[in-house]
C-alpha cells in the first residue's frame, strides 16, 4: 500500500516543510503520492511532480479548498484515503489543524510530531516539551502521522516528473466555517522554520525598538532569520509567529544565537537540536548555558552590537 | 449560551520531567500536578464570556483518575458553574478523549466547546480537531481572539506566517493558544465557594466508548544530552571559535 502526503502551499508555491515530510514518508518504504488541494494551484502540482520519490500527484481544485480550511480538507482526504496505509503531513500549524480530523474520521489515532521513523509502524516523538522521547507503535489499519519537519532532510526537486491526476471534490454540506482574512507578519529575511542561522531574542531586549535595533542588524549581517522567546512575543517585542519553543516553532538550524533568553524548557524544546548553539546572557547560571556550545556571559546591549560589528 | 471546557490534569509546567530508568514512562509519583495551562486559558475565556453576559453556563469536564477532582475544583474556583469528572484510571488517548467528549456534547448540548490547543504532557495537539470532526461542528484551532455575536463566532488564529481570521456558525469547537488571555488566579473566597459547587462523577465505562489504546508505547527515554559547551571570554573569542572551530560562519 502507498503513502499519501498532504502538500502545504499558498496556491502558488510549495512550503519547504512538505519536502521534509516527503523524506520522512520515503523512510516508510512505500510508493508516495502527494495531494495538492487548493484553488488555482496547478503551479504547485507541477512543482510537486518534480519532487524525487513522488510517484503520483493528486490535485483537487475548488473554491472550498482555496484557504486550506480544515473541514473540507479533512473530508477530501478521507474520500481518497482508501488505497493508503499511511497519511502524513508536516507538523506545521496547517498540518496540525487538518490531520487529527482525518484520524478521527478514520477511527485511528494520529502519531503527532514524529522525529524519527524506526519502521513503517514504529516512530519516535518528543513529549513533555522534549523532556522525553517516546517510541510508539501504531496498531491501526491506517496510520496518520504529522512530521516534525526540521528533523528530516528536504527531498530533492527538479529531476522527476510524476504524473498528475485530478480528483473531483464537492463538500457534502455547505460550509459553516468561513475564511475572513489573513494578516501576514511583516517578515524580512529568510523563513524562520528553514533558515540556516537563527538569531533569537528574549525578554532582556526590553522593548520592540531595542529588539529591532539590536537583532535586525545582526540577522542581516549573518543572513539569519529572527526568532523570539515567548516572553518577548507576549510583551509585544516580536510577532507571534516568531516564537520558538514547545508551543511555537521548532527550528534546527546550523547556528542558533540566543540573546537574553534564560533557557526555559519550553524554549529549549524548539531549538535544542540546532547544530551549534550560542548563548549571550548576563546571568552565568541561566539554563541556556546548559545547552550552549559557546556561552558568553555579557550584557547584550554591549555584546550584540560588538558582535555585529565584528562580523560585518 | 452554554460553554463546555475540557480540562486536563497534567504535570505542572514548572516541574522538570524525569524519565524512569527502566524506560517505562515518565515518573509522576509525588510531583505537583496542575491544570494544563492551555485549558486554564480556555476556561478563562469561557468565564469572561459569562461575565460579559454572552454565556450563561460554563461546564468544566475532565477525564482521568479521581485526583482530577482537584483540577475540576480549580476550574470551579476560576468561575466554572458545574463540573463533570469522567473517571478512569487507564490511559486515554486523544481519540478516546474526543469520543468521550462527543458523548458529553450530546448530553450537555453546549453552544461552544473551548479547549486547550495541546496538553503539555503528551503534546499531541489533536483532541479539539478530533472532537470537531466527530460531532460535525466547525473548528477554529490556536485561537488568540474570540468574539461571539448571536449565532456566529469570529476567531483569530495564530498560524505560521501570521494571523488568520475565521467566522464559524455556532455550535463550534475552539482551541486556545497562549495569547488568547491571561488566566486569573482564583481568590480565596472563590476557592471556598468552589467546594460547594456541583461536581458530577461518571464512570467512563458508562459512556459506552472503547478506551483501548491504539498506540503502543514501546519505550520512553531521556533525550540525548548535548555535549558540554564552553564559556568564551569575549566577543572576539566567540567569533574566532565560530569561524575556526564550529565553522558555521
Ligand atoms: C504552557 C507553556 C508553554 C510555553 N511555551 C513556550 C514557547 O513555545 N517558547 C518559549 O520561548 N517559551 C514558552 N513558554 C515560556 C517559558 O516558560 C519562559 O517563560 C520563556 O521562555 C522566558 O522567556 P525569556 O527567556 O525571554 O525570559 P526570561 O526567562 O525572563 O529570561 C531573560 C534572560 O535575559 C537575561 N538578561 C536580562 N537583561 C540582560 C542584559 N541586559 N544582558 C544580558 N542578559 C540579560 C536574564 O539574565 C535572563 O536569563 C511556555 C510556558 C508555558 C507554561
Ligand atoms: C491515568 C492515566 C494514565 C496515563 N498514562 C499514560 C502513559 O503512561 N503514557 C501516555 O502516553 N499516555 C498516558 N495517558 C494518556 C495521556 O496522558 C493523554 O491523556 C493522551 O495521550 C491525550 O494526549 P494530549 O493530552 O496530549 O492531547 P491533546 O490533543 O494535546 O489535548 C488537547 C486538549 O484536549 C483536552 N483534553 C485532553 N485530554 C483530556 C482529558 N483527559 N480530560 C479533559 N480534557 C482533555 C484538553 O482541553 C487539552 O488541552 C494517561 C492518561 C491517564 C488518564
XYZ file of C-alpha atoms and ligand atoms in Angstrom:
667
model
C 0.000 0.000 0.000
C 1.158 3.544 -0.700
C 1.660 6.638 1.403
C -0.267 9.876 0.920
C 1.404 13.152 1.844
C -0.685 16.303 2.141
C 1.061 19.225 0.428
C 1.178 22.600 2.135
C 1.197 25.638 -0.132
C -0.314 29.046 -0.789
C -1.746 28.126 -4.215
C 1.466 29.459 -5.777
C 4.395 27.694 -4.115
C 5.006 24.564 -2.130
C 6.064 25.039 1.500
C 9.545 23.506 2.033
C 8.229 21.710 5.132
C 6.377 19.417 2.717
C 9.708 18.336 1.204
C 10.814 17.270 4.666
C 7.568 15.367 5.223
C 8.288 13.582 1.916
C 11.689 12.492 3.286
C 10.003 11.045 6.353
C 7.495 9.304 4.080
C 10.345 7.840 1.997
C 11.622 6.118 5.122
C 8.336 4.168 5.263
C 9.436 2.329 2.136
C 6.175 2.518 0.160
C 5.379 4.489 -3.018
C 4.483 8.118 -2.260
C 1.552 10.088 -3.624
C 1.161 13.750 -2.831
C -2.165 15.570 -2.565
C -2.270 19.196 -3.659
C -5.612 20.735 -2.684
C -6.383 24.387 -3.321
C -7.775 26.798 -5.848
C -5.820 27.557 -8.997
C -2.938 25.517 -7.625
C -1.678 23.930 -10.862
C 1.751 25.528 -10.465
C 2.064 23.812 -7.086
C 1.037 20.494 -8.609
C 3.773 20.876 -11.229
C 6.291 21.650 -8.501
C 5.114 18.624 -6.501
C 5.532 16.420 -9.589
C 9.217 17.298 -9.661
C 9.974 16.015 -6.137
C 12.152 12.950 -6.249
C 10.441 9.977 -4.649
C 6.935 11.133 -5.548
C 5.159 8.606 -7.745
C 1.913 10.457 -8.378
C 0.371 13.876 -7.735
C -3.327 14.199 -6.918
C -4.785 17.644 -7.498
C -8.091 18.885 -6.165
C -9.143 22.361 -7.227
C -12.124 24.296 -5.909
C -13.309 27.379 -4.078
C -13.957 25.370 -0.906
C -10.270 24.440 -0.831
C -8.880 27.913 -1.526
C -7.823 28.796 2.013
C -6.742 25.466 3.423
C -9.698 25.190 5.818
C -9.572 22.034 7.901
C -13.143 20.810 7.407
C -13.229 20.436 3.572
C -9.616 19.238 3.508
C -10.323 16.553 6.091
C -13.328 15.386 4.118
C -11.332 15.348 0.869
C -8.510 13.292 2.370
C -10.922 10.767 3.836
C -12.604 10.459 0.429
C -9.307 9.468 -1.234
C -7.858 7.540 1.764
C -8.882 4.027 0.746
C -5.683 2.844 -1.024
C -3.282 4.336 1.516
C -1.742 2.769 4.599
C -0.035 5.961 5.791
C -1.306 9.519 5.575
C 1.196 12.210 6.554
C 1.762 15.953 6.656
C 4.332 18.279 8.172
C 3.514 19.223 11.783
C 3.071 22.892 10.927
C 0.055 24.918 12.010
C -1.547 23.755 8.739
C -0.845 20.034 9.161
C -1.743 20.028 12.855
C -5.052 21.644 12.034
C -6.145 19.113 9.435
C -4.761 15.638 10.123
C -6.334 14.900 13.536
C -9.709 15.276 11.790
C -8.681 12.671 9.249
C -7.568 10.315 12.019
C -10.824 10.793 13.937
C -12.963 10.211 10.847
C -10.980 7.068 10.018
C -11.245 5.933 13.655
C -7.487 5.757 14.247
C -5.024 7.626 16.414
C -2.642 10.149 14.975
C 1.026 9.878 15.847
C 1.885 13.543 16.363
C 5.136 15.261 15.543
C 7.341 12.265 14.720
C 11.071 12.945 14.925
C 12.248 9.561 13.624
C 10.894 6.651 11.597
C 12.027 3.369 13.173
C 9.913 1.128 10.927
C 6.668 1.515 8.995
C 4.700 1.168 12.238
C 7.160 2.412 14.873
C 8.018 6.064 15.379
C 9.770 8.332 17.837
C 8.242 11.548 19.075
C 9.143 14.085 21.740
C 6.770 14.543 24.680
C 6.888 16.897 27.687
C 8.423 19.709 25.629
C 11.188 17.383 24.503
C 11.925 16.332 28.082
C 11.365 12.732 26.994
C 11.320 10.796 23.744
C 8.620 8.224 23.253
C 8.868 5.252 20.931
C 5.343 4.319 19.811
C 3.882 1.619 17.647
C 0.723 2.366 15.705
C -1.621 -0.597 15.671
C -4.457 0.705 13.487
C -5.125 -0.367 9.916
C -4.296 3.125 8.767
C -1.573 5.294 10.216
C -1.889 9.064 10.380
C 1.341 10.961 11.038
C 2.440 14.530 11.463
C 6.131 15.041 10.885
C 8.469 17.278 12.901
C 9.857 18.792 9.715
C 13.251 20.081 10.948
C 14.185 16.532 11.980
C 14.220 15.405 8.332
C 16.181 16.497 5.268
C 14.438 18.125 2.345
C 13.620 15.780 -0.549
C 15.325 16.829 -3.774
C 13.340 18.503 -6.534
C 13.864 19.162 -10.203
C 14.577 15.873 -11.933
C 11.399 13.869 -11.542
C 8.147 14.229 -13.493
C 5.411 12.306 -11.731
C 2.012 12.026 -13.421
C -0.670 14.463 -12.221
C -4.193 13.168 -11.653
C -7.234 15.334 -10.964
C -9.527 14.481 -8.064
C -13.095 15.787 -8.051
C -14.329 17.233 -4.778
C -17.561 18.854 -3.644
C -18.098 19.329 0.083
C -21.016 17.251 1.355
C -22.604 20.191 3.174
C -22.492 23.977 2.952
C -19.543 25.494 4.793
C -20.174 26.573 8.364
C -16.631 27.894 8.656
C -15.812 30.938 6.527
C -12.419 32.422 5.807
C -12.407 36.113 6.666
C -8.793 37.096 6.119
C -5.144 36.595 6.802
C -2.753 39.139 8.182
C 0.809 38.303 7.307
C 3.532 39.085 9.786
C 5.985 41.520 8.264
C 8.756 39.070 7.541
C 12.074 40.190 6.193
C 14.893 37.799 5.527
C 14.788 34.010 5.427
C 11.962 31.847 6.737
C 12.425 31.010 10.422
C 11.476 27.354 10.068
C 14.100 26.587 7.442
C 16.828 29.199 7.979
C 20.454 28.054 8.313
C 21.096 30.625 11.021
C 18.595 31.905 13.594
C 19.142 34.886 15.875
C 16.625 34.863 18.729
C 15.807 37.480 21.326
C 14.220 37.223 24.761
C 12.685 39.358 27.449
C 16.046 41.046 28.040
C 15.573 43.149 24.895
C 13.108 45.236 26.869
C 11.176 46.842 24.014
C 10.162 46.374 20.396
C 12.548 49.182 19.448
C 15.512 47.505 21.141
C 14.545 44.166 19.635
C 14.652 45.671 16.164
C 17.726 47.829 16.772
C 19.819 45.022 18.236
C 18.694 41.945 16.339
C 17.947 43.143 12.811
C 21.498 44.333 12.003
C 22.977 41.104 13.390
C 20.472 38.981 11.457
C 21.125 40.916 8.261
C 24.867 40.544 8.669
C 24.522 36.791 9.073
C 21.663 36.307 6.586
C 19.751 34.877 9.534
C 16.073 34.588 10.402
C 14.870 36.182 13.635
C 13.181 34.223 16.408
C 11.915 35.099 19.875
C 11.071 33.637 23.249
C 7.513 33.596 24.431
C 8.253 36.351 26.906
C 9.431 38.579 24.043
C 6.347 37.788 21.965
C 3.936 38.232 24.874
C 5.492 41.607 25.619
C 4.918 42.646 22.010
C 8.585 42.894 21.000
C 8.116 40.385 18.179
C 5.209 38.943 16.164
C 3.598 35.696 17.342
C 4.906 33.508 14.581
C 8.493 34.236 15.563
C 8.046 32.291 18.796
C 10.393 29.358 19.126
C 9.514 26.565 21.523
C 7.136 23.870 22.694
C 4.149 25.865 21.612
C 5.806 27.903 18.900
C 8.109 26.867 16.081
C 10.661 24.099 16.170
C 13.886 25.048 14.447
C 17.019 23.070 13.758
C 19.454 25.494 12.139
C 23.223 25.112 11.849
C 23.618 28.052 14.205
C 21.203 29.375 16.843
C 22.151 32.511 18.745
C 20.072 33.066 21.895
C 20.214 36.636 23.111
C 18.883 37.410 26.572
C 16.883 34.182 26.746
C 17.054 32.282 30.038
C 16.519 28.825 28.523
C 13.203 27.623 29.975
C 12.473 24.022 28.970
C 9.591 25.241 26.799
C 12.015 27.376 24.820
C 14.678 24.670 24.622
C 12.031 22.355 23.126
C 12.124 24.440 19.984
C 15.856 24.850 19.449
C 18.000 22.396 21.353
C 18.651 20.291 18.271
C 20.407 23.136 16.490
C 23.877 22.066 15.365
C 25.664 24.889 17.174
C 24.111 26.983 19.933
C 25.487 30.308 21.125
C 24.054 31.999 24.210
C 24.622 35.543 25.365
C 23.198 36.312 28.795
C 24.365 38.280 31.794
C 23.360 35.590 34.275
C 26.102 32.925 34.391
C 23.588 30.500 35.924
C 20.997 30.852 33.153
C 19.773 27.433 31.971
C 20.515 28.352 28.359
C 24.229 27.881 29.088
C 23.465 24.221 29.799
C 22.737 23.592 26.128
C 25.037 26.200 24.582
C 28.196 25.173 22.744
C 29.524 28.665 23.272
C 28.355 30.796 26.166
C 29.197 34.436 26.569
C 28.349 35.992 29.922
C 27.824 39.619 28.992
C 25.362 42.471 28.758
C 23.558 42.073 25.437
C 23.399 45.817 24.872
C 27.184 45.842 24.675
C 27.955 42.387 23.285
C 25.444 42.261 20.431
C 26.456 45.498 18.660
C 30.071 44.430 19.114
C 29.304 41.044 17.588
C 27.508 42.642 14.648
C 30.490 44.883 14.075
C 32.978 42.032 14.305
C 31.040 40.065 11.701
C 30.416 42.830 9.172
C -25.450 30.113 25.902
C -23.632 27.167 27.410
C -19.885 26.559 27.123
C -18.151 23.255 27.741
C -14.475 23.420 28.721
C -12.447 20.197 28.873
C -9.577 20.496 31.350
C -6.752 18.038 31.769
C -4.656 17.276 34.846
C -1.003 17.336 33.867
C 2.433 17.546 35.409
C 2.934 21.176 36.420
C 4.755 23.176 33.743
C 7.447 24.212 36.237
C 8.383 20.686 37.240
C 11.276 19.078 35.374
C 10.335 15.700 33.885
C 12.264 12.621 34.859
C 12.183 9.549 32.713
C 12.011 6.263 34.635
C 15.286 4.357 34.294
C 13.520 1.237 33.002
C 12.130 3.151 30.008
C 8.515 2.519 31.034
C 7.469 6.147 31.140
C 7.779 9.418 32.946
C 7.943 9.446 36.747
C 4.893 11.290 38.071
C 4.980 9.964 41.649
C 4.558 12.704 44.271
C 5.032 15.507 41.767
C 2.924 18.628 41.539
C 0.070 18.253 39.093
C -1.876 21.211 37.724
C -4.470 22.145 35.171
C -2.974 22.114 31.671
C -2.015 25.788 31.078
C -3.874 25.937 27.767
C -7.003 24.699 29.488
C -6.723 27.491 32.052
C -6.723 29.897 29.123
C -9.734 28.159 27.552
C -11.577 28.318 30.850
C -10.663 31.969 31.409
C -12.149 32.786 28.012
C -15.368 30.965 28.852
C -15.636 32.730 32.229
C -15.050 36.100 30.560
C -17.829 35.356 28.078
C -20.056 34.633 31.029
C -19.053 37.845 32.805
C -19.767 39.754 29.589
C -23.284 38.342 29.585
C -22.711 36.291 26.434
C -22.668 32.917 28.160
C -24.915 31.717 30.957
C -23.334 28.401 31.907
C -19.770 27.182 31.995
C -19.277 23.446 32.454
C -15.782 22.053 33.074
C -15.077 18.418 32.186
C -12.093 16.266 32.964
C -11.318 12.716 32.027
C -8.930 10.897 34.306
C -8.360 9.449 37.765
C -10.132 10.556 40.972
C -7.375 13.120 41.602
C -8.650 15.087 38.594
C -11.275 16.326 41.076
C -8.636 18.810 42.223
C -8.301 20.110 38.688
C -12.063 20.499 38.457
C -12.226 22.275 41.828
C -9.653 24.733 40.465
C -11.868 25.186 37.418
C -14.882 25.846 39.637
C -12.827 28.333 41.662
C -11.883 30.162 38.479
C -15.553 30.540 37.633
C -16.989 27.379 36.079
C -20.548 26.755 37.297
C -20.541 22.985 37.305
C -18.078 20.186 36.686
C -18.128 16.660 35.353
C -15.446 14.082 36.062
C -15.316 11.094 33.751
C -13.474 8.564 35.874
C -10.843 6.229 34.500
C -7.521 5.011 35.779
C -6.454 3.832 32.384
C -4.509 5.949 29.880
C -6.845 7.636 27.428
C -5.599 8.666 24.019
C -6.862 11.820 22.281
C -9.252 9.804 20.084
C -10.865 8.224 23.159
C -10.974 11.619 24.895
C -12.634 13.130 21.819
C -15.157 10.268 21.670
C -16.000 10.652 25.365
C -16.342 14.405 24.914
C -18.617 13.806 21.907
C -20.955 11.810 24.178
C -20.939 14.636 26.717
C -21.545 17.200 23.988
C -24.643 15.291 23.015
C -25.806 15.090 26.623
C -24.961 18.651 27.672
C -25.828 20.352 24.364
C -23.379 23.257 24.695
C -23.252 26.025 22.092
C -19.495 26.225 22.250
C -16.635 23.983 23.318
C -13.428 25.839 24.202
C -10.420 23.669 24.966
C -6.633 23.844 25.051
C -4.701 23.540 21.802
C -2.382 20.983 23.336
C -1.738 19.257 26.596
C 1.787 19.963 27.779
C 2.462 16.357 28.762
C 1.743 14.419 25.590
C 1.927 17.467 23.291
C -0.450 15.749 20.869
C -2.424 18.761 19.691
C -5.284 16.616 18.376
C -8.264 16.468 20.663
C -10.133 19.610 19.586
C -9.759 18.792 15.908
C -10.944 15.227 16.529
C -13.946 16.358 18.543
C -14.919 18.838 15.849
C -14.712 16.133 13.174
C -16.683 13.622 15.259
C -19.560 15.946 16.105
C -19.504 17.723 12.752
C -19.138 21.200 14.249
C -16.938 23.925 12.751
C -13.432 24.187 14.198
C -11.060 27.038 14.932
C -7.758 25.969 16.482
C -4.940 28.041 18.040
C -7.253 30.954 18.888
C -5.771 34.264 20.016
C -9.059 36.200 19.874
C -12.685 35.093 20.182
C -15.750 37.258 19.547
C -19.248 35.868 19.858
C -22.224 37.577 18.262
C -25.599 35.883 18.056
C -25.153 32.681 16.089
C -21.596 33.280 14.901
C -18.191 33.298 16.498
C -15.260 35.127 14.916
C -11.887 33.667 15.796
C -8.396 34.974 15.114
C -5.923 32.105 14.842
C -2.155 32.039 15.338
C -0.798 30.334 12.239
C 2.596 30.108 10.554
C 3.180 33.372 8.752
C 0.765 35.493 10.768
C -2.835 35.603 11.931
C -5.890 34.135 10.221
C -9.480 35.092 10.924
C -12.381 32.675 10.547
C -16.100 33.016 11.099
C -17.891 29.942 12.432
C -21.562 29.161 12.796
C -22.438 28.006 16.303
C -22.229 25.438 17.755
C -18.475 25.211 17.293
C -15.214 23.915 18.754
C -12.356 26.298 19.546
C -8.858 25.512 20.821
C -6.994 28.170 22.787
C -3.478 29.411 22.120
C -1.263 31.155 24.667
C -2.088 34.726 23.814
C -5.873 34.446 23.984
C -5.836 35.857 27.525
C -4.021 35.704 30.856
C -5.894 33.424 33.249
C -6.840 34.791 36.645
C -5.784 33.397 39.990
C -8.767 32.165 41.948
C -9.411 34.258 45.042
C -9.660 32.536 48.409
C -13.426 33.181 48.728
C -13.913 31.672 45.284
C -11.842 28.647 46.249
C -14.144 28.207 49.262
C -17.274 28.665 47.151
C -15.992 26.147 44.630
C -16.131 23.429 47.271
C -19.916 23.702 47.249
C -20.420 23.802 43.502
C -21.781 20.639 41.849
C -19.205 18.099 40.645
C -20.756 15.089 38.973
C -18.786 11.862 38.615
C -19.415 9.352 35.845
C -17.576 6.100 35.251
C -16.045 6.230 31.780
C -17.365 2.696 31.183
C -20.933 4.044 31.421
C -20.425 6.202 28.349
C -20.044 3.239 26.027
C -16.725 4.197 24.476
C -13.921 1.712 23.915
C -10.857 3.150 25.655
C -8.369 0.543 24.439
C -5.266 2.452 23.305
C -4.438 2.262 19.607
C -0.846 3.331 20.084
C 1.529 1.051 21.924
C 4.183 2.906 23.879
C 7.281 0.769 23.486
C 9.732 2.910 25.359
C 10.180 6.334 26.914
C 13.724 7.587 27.181
C 15.533 10.764 28.058
C 16.635 12.835 25.084
C 20.299 12.740 24.170
C 22.179 15.323 26.180
C 24.233 17.845 24.264
C 27.981 17.715 24.615
C 29.035 20.195 27.283
C 29.916 23.543 25.785
C 32.450 26.100 26.825
C 32.464 29.659 28.006
C 34.026 32.237 25.743
C 35.732 35.246 27.251
C 34.901 37.914 24.719
C 33.051 38.672 21.506
C 36.318 38.365 19.608
C 36.900 34.929 21.112
C 33.342 33.897 20.150
C 33.736 34.998 16.535
C 37.068 33.223 16.287
C 35.651 29.943 17.635
C 32.585 30.108 15.379
C 34.844 30.565 12.385
C 37.640 28.111 13.077
C 36.207 25.528 15.477
C 32.495 25.269 14.710
C 32.857 26.559 11.143
C 29.290 27.822 10.969
C 30.064 31.310 9.754
C 2.479 26.017 28.616
C 3.659 26.859 28.346
C 4.154 26.943 27.056
C 5.270 27.740 26.774
N 5.747 27.771 25.502
C 6.858 28.500 25.234
C 7.426 28.538 23.926
O 6.936 27.911 22.973
N 8.537 29.274 23.725
C 9.136 29.993 24.737
O 10.159 30.650 24.476
N 8.611 29.985 25.957
C 7.479 29.264 26.230
N 6.967 29.295 27.492
C 7.505 30.279 28.456
C 8.773 29.855 29.139
O 8.455 29.066 30.277
C 9.555 31.095 29.608
O 8.736 31.872 30.435
C 10.069 31.985 28.478
O 10.733 31.206 27.510
C 11.002 33.019 29.058
O 11.446 33.897 28.051
P 12.850 34.630 28.183
O 13.935 33.628 28.292
O 12.927 35.609 27.084
O 12.667 35.473 29.520
P 13.374 35.306 30.932
O 13.208 33.949 31.475
O 12.915 36.438 31.746
O 14.908 35.459 30.605
C 15.504 36.663 30.277
C 17.015 36.461 30.326
O 17.660 37.651 29.928
C 18.781 37.879 30.758
N 19.057 39.322 30.724
C 18.299 40.334 31.162
N 18.866 41.525 30.858
C 20.036 41.257 30.224
C 21.058 42.040 29.641
N 20.998 43.368 29.651
N 22.103 41.402 29.075
C 22.176 40.059 29.049
N 21.218 39.260 29.551
C 20.150 39.854 30.141
C 18.401 37.347 32.109
O 19.570 37.000 32.829
C 17.552 36.115 31.724
O 18.348 34.945 31.635
C 5.877 28.491 27.804
C 5.383 28.401 29.112
C 4.298 27.586 29.397
C 3.810 27.494 30.809
C -4.350 7.696 34.454
C -3.766 7.995 33.114
C -2.511 7.469 32.804
C -1.926 7.735 31.567
N -0.718 7.200 31.288
C -0.139 7.457 30.101
C 1.160 6.969 29.796
O 1.807 6.285 30.600
N 1.676 7.277 28.587
C 0.982 8.036 27.691
O 1.491 8.305 26.620
N -0.233 8.482 27.926
C -0.818 8.235 29.105
N -2.047 8.742 29.365
C -2.752 9.452 28.296
C -2.137 10.779 28.030
O -1.740 11.429 29.217
C -3.058 11.757 27.302
O -4.248 11.898 28.044
C -3.479 11.425 25.951
O -2.458 10.885 25.184
C -4.037 12.701 25.275
O -2.994 13.459 24.682
P -2.921 15.008 24.889
O -3.486 15.274 26.209
O -1.544 15.418 24.550
O -3.961 15.573 23.800
P -4.084 16.998 23.216
O -4.795 16.792 21.935
O -2.759 17.702 23.214
O -5.050 17.748 24.232
C -5.696 18.937 23.814
C -6.815 19.321 24.743
O -7.767 18.272 24.860
C -8.378 18.315 26.155
N -8.089 17.070 26.852
C -7.127 16.142 26.565
N -7.170 15.139 27.457
C -8.160 15.433 28.318
C -8.674 14.790 29.473
N -8.184 13.624 29.927
N -9.716 15.379 30.136
C -10.245 16.570 29.698
N -9.779 17.224 28.622
C -8.757 16.667 27.946
C -7.776 19.491 26.864
O -8.602 20.618 26.660
C -6.440 19.638 26.159
O -5.895 20.938 26.253
C -2.630 8.517 30.602
C -3.880 9.042 30.925
C -4.450 8.799 32.164
C -5.790 9.398 32.465
